[in-house]
mmCIF file of C-alpha atoms and ligand atoms in Angstrom:
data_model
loop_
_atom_site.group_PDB
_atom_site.id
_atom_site.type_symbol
_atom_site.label_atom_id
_atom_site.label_comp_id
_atom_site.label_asym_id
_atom_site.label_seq_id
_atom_site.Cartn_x
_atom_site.Cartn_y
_atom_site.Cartn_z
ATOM 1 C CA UNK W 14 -11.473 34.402 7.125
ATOM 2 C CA UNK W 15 -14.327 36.695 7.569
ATOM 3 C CA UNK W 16 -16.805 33.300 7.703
ATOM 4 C CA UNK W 17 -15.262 32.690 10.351
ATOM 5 C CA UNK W 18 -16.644 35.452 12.722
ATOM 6 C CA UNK W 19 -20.269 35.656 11.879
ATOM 7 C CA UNK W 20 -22.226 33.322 14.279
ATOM 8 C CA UNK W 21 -24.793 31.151 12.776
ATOM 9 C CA UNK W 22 -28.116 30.911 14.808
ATOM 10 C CA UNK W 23 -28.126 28.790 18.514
ATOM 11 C CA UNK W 24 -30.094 25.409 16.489
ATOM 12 C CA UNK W 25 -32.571 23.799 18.204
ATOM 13 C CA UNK W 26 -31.980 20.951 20.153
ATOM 14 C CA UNK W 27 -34.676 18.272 20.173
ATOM 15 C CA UNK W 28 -33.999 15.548 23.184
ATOM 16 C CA UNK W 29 -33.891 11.715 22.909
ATOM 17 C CA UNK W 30 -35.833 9.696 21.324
ATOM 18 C CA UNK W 31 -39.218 8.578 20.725
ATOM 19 C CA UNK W 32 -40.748 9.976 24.190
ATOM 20 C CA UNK W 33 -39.844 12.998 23.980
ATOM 21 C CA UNK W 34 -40.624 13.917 20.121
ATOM 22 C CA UNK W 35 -42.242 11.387 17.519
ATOM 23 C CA UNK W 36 -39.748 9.455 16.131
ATOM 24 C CA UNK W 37 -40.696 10.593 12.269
ATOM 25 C CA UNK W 38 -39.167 13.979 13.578
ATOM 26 C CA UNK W 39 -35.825 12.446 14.324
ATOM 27 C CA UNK W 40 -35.151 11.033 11.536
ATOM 28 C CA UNK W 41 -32.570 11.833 9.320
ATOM 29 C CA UNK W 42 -34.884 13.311 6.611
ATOM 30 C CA UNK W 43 -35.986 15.669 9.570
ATOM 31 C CA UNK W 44 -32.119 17.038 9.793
ATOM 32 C CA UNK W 45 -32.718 16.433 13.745
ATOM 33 C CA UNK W 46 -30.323 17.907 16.530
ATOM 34 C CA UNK W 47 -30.480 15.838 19.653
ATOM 35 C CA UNK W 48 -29.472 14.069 22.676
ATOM 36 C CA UNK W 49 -29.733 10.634 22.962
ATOM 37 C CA UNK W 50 -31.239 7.462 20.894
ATOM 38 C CA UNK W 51 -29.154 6.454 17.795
ATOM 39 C CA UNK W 52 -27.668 9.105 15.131
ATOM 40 C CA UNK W 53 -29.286 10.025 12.679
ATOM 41 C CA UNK W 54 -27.157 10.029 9.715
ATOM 42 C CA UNK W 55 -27.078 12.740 7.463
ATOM 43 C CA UNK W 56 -25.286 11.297 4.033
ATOM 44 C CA UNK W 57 -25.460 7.403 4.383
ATOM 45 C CA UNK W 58 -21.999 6.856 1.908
ATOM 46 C CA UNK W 59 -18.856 6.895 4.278
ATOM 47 C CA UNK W 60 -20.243 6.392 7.757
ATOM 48 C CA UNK W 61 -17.524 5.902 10.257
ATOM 49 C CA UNK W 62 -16.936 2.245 10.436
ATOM 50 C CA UNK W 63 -16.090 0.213 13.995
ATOM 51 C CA UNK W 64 -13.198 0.742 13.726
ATOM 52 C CA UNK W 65 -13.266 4.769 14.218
ATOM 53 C CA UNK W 66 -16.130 4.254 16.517
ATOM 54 C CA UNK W 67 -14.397 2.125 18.847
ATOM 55 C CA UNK W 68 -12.988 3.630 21.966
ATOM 56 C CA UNK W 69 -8.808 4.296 21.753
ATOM 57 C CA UNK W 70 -8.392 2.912 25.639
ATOM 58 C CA UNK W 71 -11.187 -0.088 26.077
ATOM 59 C CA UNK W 72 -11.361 -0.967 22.540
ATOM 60 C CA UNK W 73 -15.578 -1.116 23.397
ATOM 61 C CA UNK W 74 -18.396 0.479 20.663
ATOM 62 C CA UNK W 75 -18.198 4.382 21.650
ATOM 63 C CA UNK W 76 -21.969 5.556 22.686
ATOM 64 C CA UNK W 77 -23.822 8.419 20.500
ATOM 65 C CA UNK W 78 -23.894 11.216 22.795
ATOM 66 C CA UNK W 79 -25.779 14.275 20.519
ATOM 67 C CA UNK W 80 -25.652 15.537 17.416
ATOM 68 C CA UNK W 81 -26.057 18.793 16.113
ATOM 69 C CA UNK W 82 -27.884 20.355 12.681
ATOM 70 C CA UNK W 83 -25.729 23.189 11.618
ATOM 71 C CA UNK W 84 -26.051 24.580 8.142
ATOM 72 C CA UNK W 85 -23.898 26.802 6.941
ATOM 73 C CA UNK W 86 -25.894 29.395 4.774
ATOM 74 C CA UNK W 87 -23.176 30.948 2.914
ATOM 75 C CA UNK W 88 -21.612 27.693 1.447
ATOM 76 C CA UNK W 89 -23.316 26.303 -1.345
ATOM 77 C CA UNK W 90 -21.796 22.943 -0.407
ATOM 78 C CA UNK W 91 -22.486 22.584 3.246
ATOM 79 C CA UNK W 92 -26.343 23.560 2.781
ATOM 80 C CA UNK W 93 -26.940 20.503 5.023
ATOM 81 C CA UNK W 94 -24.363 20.129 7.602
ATOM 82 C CA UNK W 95 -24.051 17.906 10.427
ATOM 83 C CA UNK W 96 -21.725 17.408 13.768
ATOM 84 C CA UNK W 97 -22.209 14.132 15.747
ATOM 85 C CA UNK W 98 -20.349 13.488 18.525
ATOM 86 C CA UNK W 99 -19.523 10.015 20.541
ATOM 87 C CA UNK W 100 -18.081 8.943 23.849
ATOM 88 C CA UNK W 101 -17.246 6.169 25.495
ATOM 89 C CA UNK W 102 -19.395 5.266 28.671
ATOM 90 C CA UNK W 103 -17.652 2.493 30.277
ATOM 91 C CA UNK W 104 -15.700 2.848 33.211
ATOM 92 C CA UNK W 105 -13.020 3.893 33.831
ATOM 93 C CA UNK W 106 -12.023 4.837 30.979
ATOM 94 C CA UNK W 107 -15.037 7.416 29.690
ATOM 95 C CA UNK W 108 -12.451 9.770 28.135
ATOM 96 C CA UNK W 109 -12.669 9.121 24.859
ATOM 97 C CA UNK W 110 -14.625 11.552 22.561
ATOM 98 C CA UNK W 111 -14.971 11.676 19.082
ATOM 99 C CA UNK W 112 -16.754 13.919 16.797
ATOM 100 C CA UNK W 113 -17.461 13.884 13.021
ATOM 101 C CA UNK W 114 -18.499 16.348 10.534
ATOM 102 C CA UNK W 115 -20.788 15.406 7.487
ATOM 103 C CA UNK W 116 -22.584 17.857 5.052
ATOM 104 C CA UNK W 117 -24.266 17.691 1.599
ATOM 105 C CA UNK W 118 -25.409 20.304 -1.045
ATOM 106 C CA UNK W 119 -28.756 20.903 -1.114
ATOM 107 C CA UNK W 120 -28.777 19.147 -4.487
ATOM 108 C CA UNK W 121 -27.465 15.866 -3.469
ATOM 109 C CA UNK W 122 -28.606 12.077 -3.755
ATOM 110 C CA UNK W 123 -29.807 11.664 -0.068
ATOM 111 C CA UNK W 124 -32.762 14.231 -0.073
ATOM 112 C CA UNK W 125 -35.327 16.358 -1.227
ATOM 113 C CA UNK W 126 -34.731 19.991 -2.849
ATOM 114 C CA UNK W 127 -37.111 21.532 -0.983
ATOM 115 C CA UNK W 128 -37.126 21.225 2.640
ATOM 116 C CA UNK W 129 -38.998 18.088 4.993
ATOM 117 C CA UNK W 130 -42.612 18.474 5.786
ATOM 118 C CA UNK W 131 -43.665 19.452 8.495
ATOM 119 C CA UNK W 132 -46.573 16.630 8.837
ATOM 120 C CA UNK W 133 -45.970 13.367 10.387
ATOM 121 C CA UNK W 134 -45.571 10.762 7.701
ATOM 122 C CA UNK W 135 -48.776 8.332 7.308
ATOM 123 C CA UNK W 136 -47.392 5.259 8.571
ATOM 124 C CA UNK W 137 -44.712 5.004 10.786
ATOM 125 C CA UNK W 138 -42.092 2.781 8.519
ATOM 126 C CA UNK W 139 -38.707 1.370 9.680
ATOM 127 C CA UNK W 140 -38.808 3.110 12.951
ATOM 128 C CA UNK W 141 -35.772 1.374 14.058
ATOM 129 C CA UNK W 142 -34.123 2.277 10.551
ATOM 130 C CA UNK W 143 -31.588 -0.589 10.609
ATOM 131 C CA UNK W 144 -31.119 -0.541 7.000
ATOM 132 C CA UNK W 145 -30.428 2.899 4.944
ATOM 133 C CA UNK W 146 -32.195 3.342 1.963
ATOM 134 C CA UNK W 147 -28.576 2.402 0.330
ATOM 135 C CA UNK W 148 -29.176 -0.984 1.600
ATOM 136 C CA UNK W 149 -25.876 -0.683 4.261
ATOM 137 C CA UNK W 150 -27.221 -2.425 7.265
ATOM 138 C CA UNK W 151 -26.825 -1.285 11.256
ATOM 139 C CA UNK W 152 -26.162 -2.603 13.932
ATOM 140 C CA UNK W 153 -29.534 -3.113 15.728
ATOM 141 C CA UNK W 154 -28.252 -1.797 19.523
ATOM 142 C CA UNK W 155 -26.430 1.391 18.295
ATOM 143 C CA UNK W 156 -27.214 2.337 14.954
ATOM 144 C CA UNK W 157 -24.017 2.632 13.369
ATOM 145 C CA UNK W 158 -22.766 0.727 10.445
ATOM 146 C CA UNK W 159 -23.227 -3.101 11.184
ATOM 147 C CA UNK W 160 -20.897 -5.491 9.154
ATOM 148 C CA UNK W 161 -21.283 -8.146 11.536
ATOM 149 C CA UNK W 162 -24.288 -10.524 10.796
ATOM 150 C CA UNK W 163 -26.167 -12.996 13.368
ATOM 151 C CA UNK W 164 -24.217 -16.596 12.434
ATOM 152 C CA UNK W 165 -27.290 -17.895 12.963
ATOM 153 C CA UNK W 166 -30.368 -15.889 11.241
ATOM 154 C CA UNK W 167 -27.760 -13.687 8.858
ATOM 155 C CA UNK W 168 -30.575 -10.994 10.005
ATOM 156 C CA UNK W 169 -29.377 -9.574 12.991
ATOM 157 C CA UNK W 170 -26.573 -6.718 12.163
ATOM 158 C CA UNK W 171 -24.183 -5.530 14.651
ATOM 159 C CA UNK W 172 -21.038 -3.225 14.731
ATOM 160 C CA UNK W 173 -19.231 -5.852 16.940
ATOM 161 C CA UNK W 174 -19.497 -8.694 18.847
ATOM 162 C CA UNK W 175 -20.040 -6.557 22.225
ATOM 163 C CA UNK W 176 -22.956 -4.987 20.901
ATOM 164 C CA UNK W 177 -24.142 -8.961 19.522
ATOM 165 C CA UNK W 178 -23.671 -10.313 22.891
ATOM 166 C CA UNK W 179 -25.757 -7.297 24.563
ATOM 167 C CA UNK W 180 -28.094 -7.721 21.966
ATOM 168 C CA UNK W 181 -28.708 -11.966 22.569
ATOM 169 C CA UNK W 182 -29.404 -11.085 26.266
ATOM 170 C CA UNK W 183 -31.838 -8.611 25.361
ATOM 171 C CA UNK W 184 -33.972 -10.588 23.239
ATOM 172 C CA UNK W 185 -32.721 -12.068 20.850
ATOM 173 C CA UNK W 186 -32.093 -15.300 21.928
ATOM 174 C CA UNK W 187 -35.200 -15.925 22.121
ATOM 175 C CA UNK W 188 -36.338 -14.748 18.734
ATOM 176 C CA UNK W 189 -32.945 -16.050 16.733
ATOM 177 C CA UNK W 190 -34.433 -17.888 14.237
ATOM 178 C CA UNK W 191 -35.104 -17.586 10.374
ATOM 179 C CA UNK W 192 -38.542 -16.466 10.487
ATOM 180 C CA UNK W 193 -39.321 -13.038 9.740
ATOM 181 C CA UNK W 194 -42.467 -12.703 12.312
ATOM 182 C CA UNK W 195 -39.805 -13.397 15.185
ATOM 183 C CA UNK W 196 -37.658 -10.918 14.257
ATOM 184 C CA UNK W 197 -40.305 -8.406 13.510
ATOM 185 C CA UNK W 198 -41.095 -9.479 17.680
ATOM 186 C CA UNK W 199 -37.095 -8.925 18.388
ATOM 187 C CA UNK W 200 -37.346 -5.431 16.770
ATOM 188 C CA UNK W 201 -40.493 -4.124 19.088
ATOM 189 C CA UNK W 202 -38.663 -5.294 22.577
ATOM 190 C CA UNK W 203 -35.315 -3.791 21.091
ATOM 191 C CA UNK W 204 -37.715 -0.330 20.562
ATOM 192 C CA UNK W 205 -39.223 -0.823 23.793
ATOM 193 C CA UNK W 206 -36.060 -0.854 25.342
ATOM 194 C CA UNK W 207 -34.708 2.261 23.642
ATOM 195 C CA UNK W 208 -37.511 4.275 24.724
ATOM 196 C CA UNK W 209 -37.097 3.347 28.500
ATOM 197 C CA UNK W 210 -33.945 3.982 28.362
ATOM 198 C CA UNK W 211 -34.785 7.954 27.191
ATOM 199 C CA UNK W 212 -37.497 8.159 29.239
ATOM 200 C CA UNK W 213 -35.235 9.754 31.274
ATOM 201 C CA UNK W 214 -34.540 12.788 29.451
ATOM 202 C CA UNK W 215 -38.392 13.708 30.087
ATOM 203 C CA UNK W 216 -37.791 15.451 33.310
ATOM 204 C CA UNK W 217 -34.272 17.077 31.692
ATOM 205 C CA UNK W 218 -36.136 18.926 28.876
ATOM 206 C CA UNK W 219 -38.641 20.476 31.698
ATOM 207 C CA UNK W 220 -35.348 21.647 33.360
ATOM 208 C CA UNK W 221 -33.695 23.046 30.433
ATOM 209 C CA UNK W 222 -36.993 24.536 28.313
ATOM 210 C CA UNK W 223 -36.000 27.676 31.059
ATOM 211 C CA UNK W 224 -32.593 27.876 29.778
ATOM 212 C CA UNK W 225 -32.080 26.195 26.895
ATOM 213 C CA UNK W 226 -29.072 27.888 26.043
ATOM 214 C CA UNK W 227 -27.110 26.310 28.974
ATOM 215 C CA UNK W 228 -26.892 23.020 27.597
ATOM 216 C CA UNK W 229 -25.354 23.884 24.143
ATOM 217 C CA UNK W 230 -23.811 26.893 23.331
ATOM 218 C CA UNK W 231 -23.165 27.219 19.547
ATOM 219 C CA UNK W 232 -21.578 30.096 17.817
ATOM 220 C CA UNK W 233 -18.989 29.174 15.010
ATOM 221 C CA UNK W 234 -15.689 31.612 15.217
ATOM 222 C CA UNK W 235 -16.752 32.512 18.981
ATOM 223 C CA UNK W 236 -14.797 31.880 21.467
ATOM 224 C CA UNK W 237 -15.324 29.392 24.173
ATOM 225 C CA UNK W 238 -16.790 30.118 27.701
ATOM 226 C CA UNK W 239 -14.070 27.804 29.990
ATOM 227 C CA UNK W 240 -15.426 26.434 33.677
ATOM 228 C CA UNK W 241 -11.997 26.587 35.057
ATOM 229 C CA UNK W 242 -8.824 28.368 35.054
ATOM 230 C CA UNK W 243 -7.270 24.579 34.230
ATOM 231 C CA UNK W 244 -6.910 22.895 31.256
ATOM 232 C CA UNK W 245 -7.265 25.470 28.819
ATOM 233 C CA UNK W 246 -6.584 24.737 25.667
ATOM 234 C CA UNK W 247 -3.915 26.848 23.300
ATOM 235 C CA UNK W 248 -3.817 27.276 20.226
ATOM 236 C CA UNK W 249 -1.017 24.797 19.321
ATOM 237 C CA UNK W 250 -3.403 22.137 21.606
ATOM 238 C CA UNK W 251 -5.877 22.251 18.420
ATOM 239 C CA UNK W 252 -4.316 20.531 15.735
ATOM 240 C CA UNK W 253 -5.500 21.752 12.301
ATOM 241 C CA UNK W 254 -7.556 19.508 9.822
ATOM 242 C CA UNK W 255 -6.252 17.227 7.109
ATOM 243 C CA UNK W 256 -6.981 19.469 4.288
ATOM 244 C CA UNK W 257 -4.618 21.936 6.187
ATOM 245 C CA UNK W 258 -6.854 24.768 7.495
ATOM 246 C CA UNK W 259 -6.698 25.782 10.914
ATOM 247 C CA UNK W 260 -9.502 24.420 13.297
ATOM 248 C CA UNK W 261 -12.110 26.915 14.960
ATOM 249 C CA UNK W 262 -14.442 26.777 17.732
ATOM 250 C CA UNK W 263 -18.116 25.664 16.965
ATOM 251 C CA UNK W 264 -20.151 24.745 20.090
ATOM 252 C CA UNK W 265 -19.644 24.069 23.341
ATOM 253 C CA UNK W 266 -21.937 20.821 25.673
ATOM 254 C CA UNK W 267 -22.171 22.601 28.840
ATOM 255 C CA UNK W 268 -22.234 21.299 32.496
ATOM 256 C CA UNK W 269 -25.857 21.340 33.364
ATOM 257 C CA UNK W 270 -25.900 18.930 29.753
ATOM 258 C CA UNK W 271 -23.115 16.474 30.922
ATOM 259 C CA UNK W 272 -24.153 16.548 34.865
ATOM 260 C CA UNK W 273 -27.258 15.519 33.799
ATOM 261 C CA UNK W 274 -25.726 12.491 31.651
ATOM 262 C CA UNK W 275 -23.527 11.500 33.636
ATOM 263 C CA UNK W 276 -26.257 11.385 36.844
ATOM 264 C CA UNK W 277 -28.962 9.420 34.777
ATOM 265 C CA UNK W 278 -27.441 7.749 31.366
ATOM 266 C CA UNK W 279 -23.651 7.240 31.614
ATOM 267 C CA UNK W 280 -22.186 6.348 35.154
ATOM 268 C CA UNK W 281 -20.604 7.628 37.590
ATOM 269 C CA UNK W 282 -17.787 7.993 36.733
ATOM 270 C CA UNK W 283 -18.368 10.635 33.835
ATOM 271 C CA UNK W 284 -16.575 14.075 35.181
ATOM 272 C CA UNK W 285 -16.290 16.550 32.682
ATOM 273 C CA UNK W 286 -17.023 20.433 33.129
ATOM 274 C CA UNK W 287 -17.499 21.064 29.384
ATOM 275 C CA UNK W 288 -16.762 19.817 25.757
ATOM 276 C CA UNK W 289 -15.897 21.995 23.525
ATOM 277 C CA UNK W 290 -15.898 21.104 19.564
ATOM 278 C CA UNK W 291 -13.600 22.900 16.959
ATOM 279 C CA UNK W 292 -13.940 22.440 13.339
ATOM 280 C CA UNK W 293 -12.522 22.872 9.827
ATOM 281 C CA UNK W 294 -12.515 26.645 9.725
ATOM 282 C CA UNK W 295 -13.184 25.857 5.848
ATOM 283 C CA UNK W 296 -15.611 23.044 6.479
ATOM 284 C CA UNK W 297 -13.480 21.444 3.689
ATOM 285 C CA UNK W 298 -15.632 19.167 1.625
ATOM 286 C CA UNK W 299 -13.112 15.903 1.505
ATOM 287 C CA UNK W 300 -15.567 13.903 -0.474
ATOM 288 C CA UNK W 301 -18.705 12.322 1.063
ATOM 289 C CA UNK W 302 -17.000 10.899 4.062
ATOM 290 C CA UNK W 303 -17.559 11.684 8.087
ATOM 291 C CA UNK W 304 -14.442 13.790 8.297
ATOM 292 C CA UNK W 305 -13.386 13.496 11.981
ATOM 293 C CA UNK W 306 -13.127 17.315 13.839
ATOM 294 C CA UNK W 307 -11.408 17.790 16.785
ATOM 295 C CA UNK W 308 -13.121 18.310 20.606
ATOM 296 C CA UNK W 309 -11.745 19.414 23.692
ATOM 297 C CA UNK W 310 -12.437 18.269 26.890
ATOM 298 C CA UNK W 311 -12.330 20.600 30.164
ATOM 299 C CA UNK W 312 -12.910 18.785 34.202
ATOM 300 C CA UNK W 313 -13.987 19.926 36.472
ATOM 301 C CA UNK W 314 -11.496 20.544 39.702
ATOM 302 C CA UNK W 315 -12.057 20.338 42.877
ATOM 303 C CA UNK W 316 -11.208 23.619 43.307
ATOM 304 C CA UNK W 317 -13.961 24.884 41.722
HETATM 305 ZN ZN1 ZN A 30 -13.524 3.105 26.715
HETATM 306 ZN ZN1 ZN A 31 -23.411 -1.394 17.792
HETATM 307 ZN ZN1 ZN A 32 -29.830 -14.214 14.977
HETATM 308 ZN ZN1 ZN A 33 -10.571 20.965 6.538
#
């Protein structure tokens, strides 16, 4: 369809988390893009569950890798629109990708009509947002739905036992108890933490404000730019969505994006040239869910 071929605007990516912008403008009232930190969830009914997030070959929580704001202005039902994608970062496997699509109308039950201010709220409230306004709890080391609860001070939510494990050597351990000051103590070194760990995306964003478009390059109905003559996909390789529309290309993380990754954040043992993500060419509303889209990934060779 016609849609199809009009590219939307290159969004803005913001970068990690709490060092590099204040937190209030990652939120998901802000409709943030970014790299980094936990997602920021645009509807909060039909999050993926552990289950989806887990990785197909280690069975281990997939990490949030970025996520991407991208309206699109001529649907009336995707007026807020977002793509969030995950990977696995434990050796050896690292393969596993998985991307999901969420959008709302602009009337809807999550947010505002009009759109977010651009002021920083007046006090900075549940920073670490580990319960949605719904009341669904998350799991306090990756942000994604938490079912699991802390035996012990039924406070602590987690998406699995990995992540509860992590999370007693980091902290809580010591703070495991029912009283609500130790947690509150649990939930500053748990921030702490977090922001070290992005701290590291400071020096990336200096490198990238010169070319910002070589990170990301979005354009829906485009075609993709591939890094080697291997690997290509066809067009049977993209399997269409469930409501039965073909699949078309969206965006595309680029080398200098996953180099850097994979050099500071997510081993070793992290090779790929480029991912590129193909969606719904309909965006198809299937309810409120996360519908899962489809990404592509592309090596490099050695004979590049
Ligand atoms: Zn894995
Ligand atoms: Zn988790
Ligand atoms: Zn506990
Ligand atoms: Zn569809």
């Amino acid at each position: 369809m016609a849609s199809a071929e009009v590219p939307t605007p290159v969004p803005v990516v913001e970068l990690g988390f709490a060092v590099e912008a204040p937190g209030w403008r990652l939120r998901s009232e802000q409709f943030p893009s970014k790299v980094g930190g936990r997602p920021a969830w645009l509807s909060e009914c039909g999050l993926p569950g552990p289950a989806e997030l887990a990785c197909p070959l280690c069975r281990r929580p997939l990490a949030f890798l970025l996520q991407l704001y991208a309206p699109l202005p001529d649907r009336a039902d995707a007026f807020h629109r977002s793509l969030l994608v995950f990977c696995c970062r434990e050796p050896p496997c690292c393969a596993a990708l998985r991307v999901f699509r969420n959008q709302l109308p602009r009337k809807n039950d999550h947010y505002p009509y009009e759109p977010p201010s651009e002021e920083p709220p007046d006090e900075e409230d549940d920073s670490l947002s580990l319960q949605l306004r719904s009341g669904v709890h998350l799991c306090r080391v990756c942000g994604c739905l938490g079912p699991k609860v802390c035996s012990k001070c039924h406070k602590a939510h987690y998406c699995s036992k990995d992540h509860q494990i992590l999370d007693w050597k980091l902290g809580h351990k010591q703070s495991c108890t029912t009283s609500d000051e130790a947690l509150e103590a649990d939930l500053d070194s748990i921030a702490k933490h977090e922001s070290r760990e992005d701290e590291i995306f400071q020096k990336f964003k200096t490198q990238i404000a010169l070319e910002p478009d070589q990170i990301l390059r979005y354009g829906r109905g485009i075609d993709a730019i591939w890094i080697s003559g291997e690997n290509i996909p066809q067009e049977r390789d993209i399997p269409n969505c469930p409501c039965g529309a073909r699949r078309i290309f969206e965006f595309q993380v680029m080398p200098q994006l996953l180099n850097y990754l994979k050099a500071d954040r997510l081993g070793k043992s992290i090779d790929w040239g480029t991912l590129a993500v193909f969606t719904c060419a309909e965006s198809c509303n299937l309810g409120t869910k996360y519908t899962e889209e489809f990404i592509w990934k592309q090596d490099f060779t050695d004979t590049n």
